[in-house]
Each structure stands twice: as C-alpha cells, then as structure tokens.
PDB file of N, CA and C in Angstrom:
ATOM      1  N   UNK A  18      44.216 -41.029 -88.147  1.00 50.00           N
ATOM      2  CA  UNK A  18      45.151 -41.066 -87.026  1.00 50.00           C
ATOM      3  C   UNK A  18      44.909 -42.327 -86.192  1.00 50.00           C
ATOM      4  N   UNK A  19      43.741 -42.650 -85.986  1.00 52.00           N
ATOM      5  CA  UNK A  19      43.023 -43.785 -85.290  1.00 52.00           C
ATOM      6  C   UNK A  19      43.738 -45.205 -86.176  1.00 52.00           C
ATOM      7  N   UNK A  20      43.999 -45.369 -87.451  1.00 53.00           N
ATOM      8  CA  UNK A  20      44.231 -46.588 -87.777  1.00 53.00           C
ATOM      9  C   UNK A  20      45.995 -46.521 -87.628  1.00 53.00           C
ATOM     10  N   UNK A  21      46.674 -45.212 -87.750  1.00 52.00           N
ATOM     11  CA  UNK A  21      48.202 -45.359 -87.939  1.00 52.00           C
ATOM     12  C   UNK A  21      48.452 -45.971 -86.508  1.00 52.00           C
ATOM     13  N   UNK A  22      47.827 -45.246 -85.465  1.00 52.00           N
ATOM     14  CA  UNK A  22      48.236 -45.847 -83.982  1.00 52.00           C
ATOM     15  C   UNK A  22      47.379 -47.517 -83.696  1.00 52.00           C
ATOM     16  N   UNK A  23      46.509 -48.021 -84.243  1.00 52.00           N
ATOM     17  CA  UNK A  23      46.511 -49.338 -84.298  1.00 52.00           C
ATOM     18  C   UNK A  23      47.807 -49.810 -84.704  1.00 52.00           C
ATOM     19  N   UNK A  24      48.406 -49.676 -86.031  1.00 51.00           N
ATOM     20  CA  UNK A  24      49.034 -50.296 -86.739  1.00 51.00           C
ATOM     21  C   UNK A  24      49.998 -50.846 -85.322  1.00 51.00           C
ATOM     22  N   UNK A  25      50.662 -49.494 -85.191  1.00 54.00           N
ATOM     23  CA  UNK A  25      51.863 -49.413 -84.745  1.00 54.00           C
ATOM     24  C   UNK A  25      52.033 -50.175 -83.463  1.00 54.00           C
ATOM     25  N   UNK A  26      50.478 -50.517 -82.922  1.00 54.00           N
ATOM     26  CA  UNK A  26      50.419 -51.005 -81.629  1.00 54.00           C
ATOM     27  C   UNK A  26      51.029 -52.818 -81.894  1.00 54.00           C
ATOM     28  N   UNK A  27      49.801 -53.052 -83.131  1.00 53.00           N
ATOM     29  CA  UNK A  27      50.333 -54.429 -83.562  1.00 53.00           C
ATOM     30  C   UNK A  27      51.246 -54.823 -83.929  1.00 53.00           C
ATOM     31  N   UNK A  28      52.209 -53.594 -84.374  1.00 52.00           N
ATOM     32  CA  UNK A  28      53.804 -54.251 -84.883  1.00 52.00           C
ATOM     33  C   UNK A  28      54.726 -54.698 -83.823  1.00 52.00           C
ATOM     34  N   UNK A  29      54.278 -53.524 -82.788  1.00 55.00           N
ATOM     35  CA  UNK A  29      54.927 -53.763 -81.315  1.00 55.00           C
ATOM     36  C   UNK A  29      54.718 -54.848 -81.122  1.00 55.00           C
ATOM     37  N   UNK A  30      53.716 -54.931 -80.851  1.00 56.00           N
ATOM     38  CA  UNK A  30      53.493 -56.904 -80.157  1.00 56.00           C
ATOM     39  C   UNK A  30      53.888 -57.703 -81.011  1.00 56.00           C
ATOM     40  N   UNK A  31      53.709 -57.908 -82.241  1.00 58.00           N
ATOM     41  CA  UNK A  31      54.446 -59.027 -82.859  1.00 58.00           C
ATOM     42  C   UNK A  31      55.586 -58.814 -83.255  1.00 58.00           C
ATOM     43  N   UNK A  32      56.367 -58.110 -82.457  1.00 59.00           N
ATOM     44  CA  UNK A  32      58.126 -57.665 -82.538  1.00 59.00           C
ATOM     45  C   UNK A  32      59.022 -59.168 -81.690  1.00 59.00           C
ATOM     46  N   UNK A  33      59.372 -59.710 -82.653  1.00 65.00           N
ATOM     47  CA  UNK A  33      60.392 -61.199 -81.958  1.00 65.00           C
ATOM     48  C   UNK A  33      60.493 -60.250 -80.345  1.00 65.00           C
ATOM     49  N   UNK A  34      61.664 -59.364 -80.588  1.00 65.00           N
ATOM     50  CA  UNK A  34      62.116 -58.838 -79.307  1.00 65.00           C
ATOM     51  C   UNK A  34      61.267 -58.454 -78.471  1.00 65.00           C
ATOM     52  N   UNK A  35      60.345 -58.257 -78.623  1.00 64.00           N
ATOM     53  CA  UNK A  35      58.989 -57.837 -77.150  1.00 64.00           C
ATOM     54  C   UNK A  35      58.341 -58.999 -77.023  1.00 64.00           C
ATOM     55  N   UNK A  36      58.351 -60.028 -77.750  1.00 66.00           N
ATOM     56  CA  UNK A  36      58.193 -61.271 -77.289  1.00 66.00           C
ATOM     57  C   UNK A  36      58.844 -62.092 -76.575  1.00 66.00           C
ATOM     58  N   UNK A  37      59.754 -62.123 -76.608  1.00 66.00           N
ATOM     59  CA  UNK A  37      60.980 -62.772 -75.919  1.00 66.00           C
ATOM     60  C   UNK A  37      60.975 -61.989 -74.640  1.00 66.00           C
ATOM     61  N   UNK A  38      60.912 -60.575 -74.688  1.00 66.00           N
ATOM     62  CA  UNK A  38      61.126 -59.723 -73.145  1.00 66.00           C
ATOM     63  C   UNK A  38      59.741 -60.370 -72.159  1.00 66.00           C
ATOM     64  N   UNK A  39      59.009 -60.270 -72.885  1.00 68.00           N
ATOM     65  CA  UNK A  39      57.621 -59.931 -72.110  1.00 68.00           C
ATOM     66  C   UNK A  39      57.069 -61.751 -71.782  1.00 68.00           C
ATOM     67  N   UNK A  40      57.619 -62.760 -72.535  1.00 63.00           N
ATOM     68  CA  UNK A  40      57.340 -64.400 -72.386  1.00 63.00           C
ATOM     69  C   UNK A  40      57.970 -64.780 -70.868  1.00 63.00           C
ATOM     70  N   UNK A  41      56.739 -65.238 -70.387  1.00 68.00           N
ATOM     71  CA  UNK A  41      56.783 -65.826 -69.421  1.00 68.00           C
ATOM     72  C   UNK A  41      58.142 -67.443 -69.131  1.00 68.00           C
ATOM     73  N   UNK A  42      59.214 -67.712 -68.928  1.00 64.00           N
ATOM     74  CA  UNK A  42      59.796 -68.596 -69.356  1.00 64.00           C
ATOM     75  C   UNK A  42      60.370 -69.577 -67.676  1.00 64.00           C
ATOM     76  N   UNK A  43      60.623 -70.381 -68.056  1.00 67.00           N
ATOM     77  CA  UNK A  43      61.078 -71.530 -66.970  1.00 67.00           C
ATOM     78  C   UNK A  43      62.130 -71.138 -66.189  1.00 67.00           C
ATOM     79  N   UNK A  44      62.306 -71.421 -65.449  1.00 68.00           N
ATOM     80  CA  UNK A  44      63.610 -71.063 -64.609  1.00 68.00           C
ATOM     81  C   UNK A  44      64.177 -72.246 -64.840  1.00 68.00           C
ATOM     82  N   UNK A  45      65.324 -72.167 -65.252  1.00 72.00           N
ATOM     83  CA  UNK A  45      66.572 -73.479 -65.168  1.00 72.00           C
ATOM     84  C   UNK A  45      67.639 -72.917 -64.230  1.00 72.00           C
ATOM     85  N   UNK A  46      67.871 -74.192 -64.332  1.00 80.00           N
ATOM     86  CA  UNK A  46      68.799 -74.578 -62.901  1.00 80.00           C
ATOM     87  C   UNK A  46      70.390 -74.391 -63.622  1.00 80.00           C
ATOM     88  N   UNK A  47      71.310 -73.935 -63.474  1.00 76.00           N
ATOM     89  CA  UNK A  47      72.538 -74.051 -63.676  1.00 76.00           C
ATOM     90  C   UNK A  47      73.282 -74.940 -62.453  1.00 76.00           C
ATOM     91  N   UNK A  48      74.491 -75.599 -63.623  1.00 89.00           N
ATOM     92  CA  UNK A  48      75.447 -76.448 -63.108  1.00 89.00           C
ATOM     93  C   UNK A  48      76.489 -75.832 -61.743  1.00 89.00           C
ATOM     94  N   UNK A  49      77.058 -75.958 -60.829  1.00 88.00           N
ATOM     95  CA  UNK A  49      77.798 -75.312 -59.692  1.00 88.00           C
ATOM     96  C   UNK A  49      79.071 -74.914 -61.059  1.00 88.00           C
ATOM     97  N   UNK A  50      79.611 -75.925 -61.548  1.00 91.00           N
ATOM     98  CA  UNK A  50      80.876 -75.816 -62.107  1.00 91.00           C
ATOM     99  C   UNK A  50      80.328 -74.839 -62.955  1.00 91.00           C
ATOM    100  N   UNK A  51      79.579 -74.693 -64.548  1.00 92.00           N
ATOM    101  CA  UNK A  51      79.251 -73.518 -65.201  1.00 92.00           C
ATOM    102  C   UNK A  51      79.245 -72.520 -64.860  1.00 92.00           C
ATOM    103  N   UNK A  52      78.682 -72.387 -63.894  1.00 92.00           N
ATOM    104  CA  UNK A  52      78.699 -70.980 -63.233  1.00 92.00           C
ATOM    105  C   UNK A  52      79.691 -70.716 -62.435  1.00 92.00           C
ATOM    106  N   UNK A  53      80.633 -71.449 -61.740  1.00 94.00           N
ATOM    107  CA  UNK A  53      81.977 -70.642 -61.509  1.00 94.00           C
ATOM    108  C   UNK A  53      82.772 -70.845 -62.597  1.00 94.00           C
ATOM    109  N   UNK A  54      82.807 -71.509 -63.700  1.00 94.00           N
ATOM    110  CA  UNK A  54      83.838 -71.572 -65.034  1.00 94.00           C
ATOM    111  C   UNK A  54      83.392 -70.154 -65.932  1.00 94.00           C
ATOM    112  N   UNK A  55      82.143 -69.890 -65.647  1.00 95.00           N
ATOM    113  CA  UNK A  55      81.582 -68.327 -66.404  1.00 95.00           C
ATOM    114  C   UNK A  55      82.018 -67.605 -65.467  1.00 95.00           C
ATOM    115  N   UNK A  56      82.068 -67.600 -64.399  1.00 95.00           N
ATOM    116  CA  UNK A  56      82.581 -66.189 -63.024  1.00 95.00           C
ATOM    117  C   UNK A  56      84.129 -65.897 -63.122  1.00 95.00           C
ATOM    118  N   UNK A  57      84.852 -67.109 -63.278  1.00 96.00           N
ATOM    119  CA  UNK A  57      86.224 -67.184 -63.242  1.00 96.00           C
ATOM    120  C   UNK A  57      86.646 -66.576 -64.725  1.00 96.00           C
ATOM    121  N   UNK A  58      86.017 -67.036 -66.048  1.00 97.00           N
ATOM    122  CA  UNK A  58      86.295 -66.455 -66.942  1.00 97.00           C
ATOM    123  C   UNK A  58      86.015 -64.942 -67.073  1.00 97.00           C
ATOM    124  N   UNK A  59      84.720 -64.716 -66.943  1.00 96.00           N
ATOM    125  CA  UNK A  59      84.567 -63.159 -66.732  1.00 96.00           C
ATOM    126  C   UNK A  59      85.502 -62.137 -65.867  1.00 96.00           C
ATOM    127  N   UNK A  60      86.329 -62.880 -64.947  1.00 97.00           N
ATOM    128  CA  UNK A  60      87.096 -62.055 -63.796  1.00 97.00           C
ATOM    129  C   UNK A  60      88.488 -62.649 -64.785  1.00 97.00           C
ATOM    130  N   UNK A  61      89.044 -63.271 -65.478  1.00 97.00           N
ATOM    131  CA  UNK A  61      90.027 -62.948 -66.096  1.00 97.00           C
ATOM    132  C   UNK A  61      89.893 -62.470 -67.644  1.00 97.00           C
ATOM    133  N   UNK A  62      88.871 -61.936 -67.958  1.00 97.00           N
ATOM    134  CA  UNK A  62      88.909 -60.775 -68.989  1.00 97.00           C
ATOM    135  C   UNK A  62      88.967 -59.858 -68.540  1.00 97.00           C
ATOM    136  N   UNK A  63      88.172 -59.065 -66.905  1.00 97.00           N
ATOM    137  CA  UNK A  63      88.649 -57.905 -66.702  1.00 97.00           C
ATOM    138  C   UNK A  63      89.890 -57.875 -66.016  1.00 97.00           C
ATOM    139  N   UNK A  64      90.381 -58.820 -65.827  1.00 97.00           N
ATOM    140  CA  UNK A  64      92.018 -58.733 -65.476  1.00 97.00           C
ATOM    141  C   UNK A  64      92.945 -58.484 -66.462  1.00 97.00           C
ATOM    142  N   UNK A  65      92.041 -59.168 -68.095  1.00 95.00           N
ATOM    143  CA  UNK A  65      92.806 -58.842 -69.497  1.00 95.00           C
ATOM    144  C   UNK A  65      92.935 -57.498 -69.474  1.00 95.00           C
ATOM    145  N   UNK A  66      91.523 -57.055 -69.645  1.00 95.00           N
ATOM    146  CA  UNK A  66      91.284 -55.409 -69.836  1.00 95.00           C
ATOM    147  C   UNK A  66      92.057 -54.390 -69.359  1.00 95.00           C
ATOM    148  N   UNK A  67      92.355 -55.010 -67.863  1.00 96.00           N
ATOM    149  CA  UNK A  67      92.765 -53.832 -66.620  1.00 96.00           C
ATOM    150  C   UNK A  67      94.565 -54.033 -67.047  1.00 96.00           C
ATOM    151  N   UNK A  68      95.042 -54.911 -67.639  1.00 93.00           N
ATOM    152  CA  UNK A  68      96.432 -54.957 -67.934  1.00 93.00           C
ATOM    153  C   UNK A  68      96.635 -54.296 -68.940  1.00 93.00           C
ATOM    154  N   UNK A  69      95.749 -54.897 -70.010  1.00 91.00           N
ATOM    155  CA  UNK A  69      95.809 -53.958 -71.547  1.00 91.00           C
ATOM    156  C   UNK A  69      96.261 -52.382 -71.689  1.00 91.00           C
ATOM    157  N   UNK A  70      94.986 -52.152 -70.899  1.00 93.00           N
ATOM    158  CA  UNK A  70      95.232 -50.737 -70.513  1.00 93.00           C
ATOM    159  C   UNK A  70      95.856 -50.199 -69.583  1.00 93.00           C
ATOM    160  N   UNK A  71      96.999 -50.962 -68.836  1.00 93.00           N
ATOM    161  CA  UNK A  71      97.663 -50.562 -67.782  1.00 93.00           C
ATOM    162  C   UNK A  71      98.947 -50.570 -68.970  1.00 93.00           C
ATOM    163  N   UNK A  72      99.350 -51.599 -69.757  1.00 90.00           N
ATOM    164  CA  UNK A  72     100.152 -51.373 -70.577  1.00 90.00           C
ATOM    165  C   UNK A  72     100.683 -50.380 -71.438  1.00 90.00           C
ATOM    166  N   UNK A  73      99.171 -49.771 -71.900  1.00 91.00           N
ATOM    167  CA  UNK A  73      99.139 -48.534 -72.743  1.00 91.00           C
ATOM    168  C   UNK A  73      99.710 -47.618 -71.995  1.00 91.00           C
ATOM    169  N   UNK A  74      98.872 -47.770 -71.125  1.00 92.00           N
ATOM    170  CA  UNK A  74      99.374 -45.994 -70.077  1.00 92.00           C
ATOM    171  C   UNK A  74     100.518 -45.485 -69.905  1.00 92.00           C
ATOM    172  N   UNK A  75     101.500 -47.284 -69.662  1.00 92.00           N
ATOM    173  CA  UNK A  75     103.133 -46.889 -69.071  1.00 92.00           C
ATOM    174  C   UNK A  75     103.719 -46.858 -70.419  1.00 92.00           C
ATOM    175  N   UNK A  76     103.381 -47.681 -71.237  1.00 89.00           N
ATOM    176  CA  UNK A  76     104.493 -47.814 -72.873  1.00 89.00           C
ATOM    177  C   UNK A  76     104.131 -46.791 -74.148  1.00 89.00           C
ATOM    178  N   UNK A  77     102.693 -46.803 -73.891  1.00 88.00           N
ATOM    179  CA  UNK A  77     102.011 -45.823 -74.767  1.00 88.00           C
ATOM    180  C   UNK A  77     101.685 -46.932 -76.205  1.00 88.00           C
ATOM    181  N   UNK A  78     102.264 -47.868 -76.539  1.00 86.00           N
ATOM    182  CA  UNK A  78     101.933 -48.958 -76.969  1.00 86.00           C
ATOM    183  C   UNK A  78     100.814 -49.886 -76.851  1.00 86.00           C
ATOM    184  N   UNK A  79      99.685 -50.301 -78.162  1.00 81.00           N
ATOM    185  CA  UNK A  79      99.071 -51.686 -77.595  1.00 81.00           C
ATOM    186  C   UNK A  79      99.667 -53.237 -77.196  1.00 81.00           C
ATOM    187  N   UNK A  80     100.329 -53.643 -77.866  1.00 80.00           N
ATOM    188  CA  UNK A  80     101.247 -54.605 -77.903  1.00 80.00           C
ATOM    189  C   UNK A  80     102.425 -53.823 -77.295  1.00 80.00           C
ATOM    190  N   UNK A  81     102.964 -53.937 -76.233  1.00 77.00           N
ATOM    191  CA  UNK A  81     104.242 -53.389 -75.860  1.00 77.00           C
ATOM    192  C   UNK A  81     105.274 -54.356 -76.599  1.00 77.00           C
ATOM    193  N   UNK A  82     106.416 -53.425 -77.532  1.00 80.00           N
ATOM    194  CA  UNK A  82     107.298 -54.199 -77.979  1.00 80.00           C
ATOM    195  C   UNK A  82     107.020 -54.717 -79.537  1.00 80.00           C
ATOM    196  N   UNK A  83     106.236 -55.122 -79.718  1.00 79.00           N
ATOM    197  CA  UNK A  83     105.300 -55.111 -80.855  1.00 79.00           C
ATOM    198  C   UNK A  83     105.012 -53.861 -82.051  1.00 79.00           C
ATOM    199  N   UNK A  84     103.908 -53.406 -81.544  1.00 64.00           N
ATOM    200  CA  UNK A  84     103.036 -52.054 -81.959  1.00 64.00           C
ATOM    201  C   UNK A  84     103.655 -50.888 -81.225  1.00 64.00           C
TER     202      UNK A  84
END
C-alpha cells in the first residue's frame, strides 16, 4: 500500500498540468488597446449569444428564415 501511494504522489507532480498551476511565473504587462480589443470582443459575443437566443425564442428557428 506504502509503494502504490508513493507512486501516485510522483505522477501528480510530474503532471504538465500541476506544473503549470503550481509554477511560479512573471507578471506581464498587457497592451491598453489588447485589452480593450479582448473586452470589446468578449461583450459582442455575448451580445451574439443574447440575440441568438432571443431569436429562437420569438421564431422558434436557429437561423430565422433559413432553418
């Protein structure tokens, strides 16, 4: 029982992904523009989303007209 719970300890740690979580890493600086060109994009996908499905609701259609 003593060697299965070694094992398992060492696989953990040398798991890419618990390396990456647990690595100490740099702080970078982002651009003013990147980061409102990522804010602005993210706020017109959920404007996509919120139409998409506002579409469905009234037409019952995905593509109104279309589908």
């Amino acid at each position: 029982i003593r060697s299965s719970s070694r094992s398992i300890r060492n696989n953990r740690t040398n798991h890419s992904r618990y390396i990456l979580m647990t690595k100490k890493t740099e702080t970078r600086t982002i651009e003013k523009e990147k980061f409102f060109a990522e804010k602005l994009n993210g706020r017109f996908a959920m404007l996509g989303f919120v139409a998409a499905v506002g579409a469905y609701a009234t037409t019952g259609q995905i593509i109104p007209g279309i589908f």
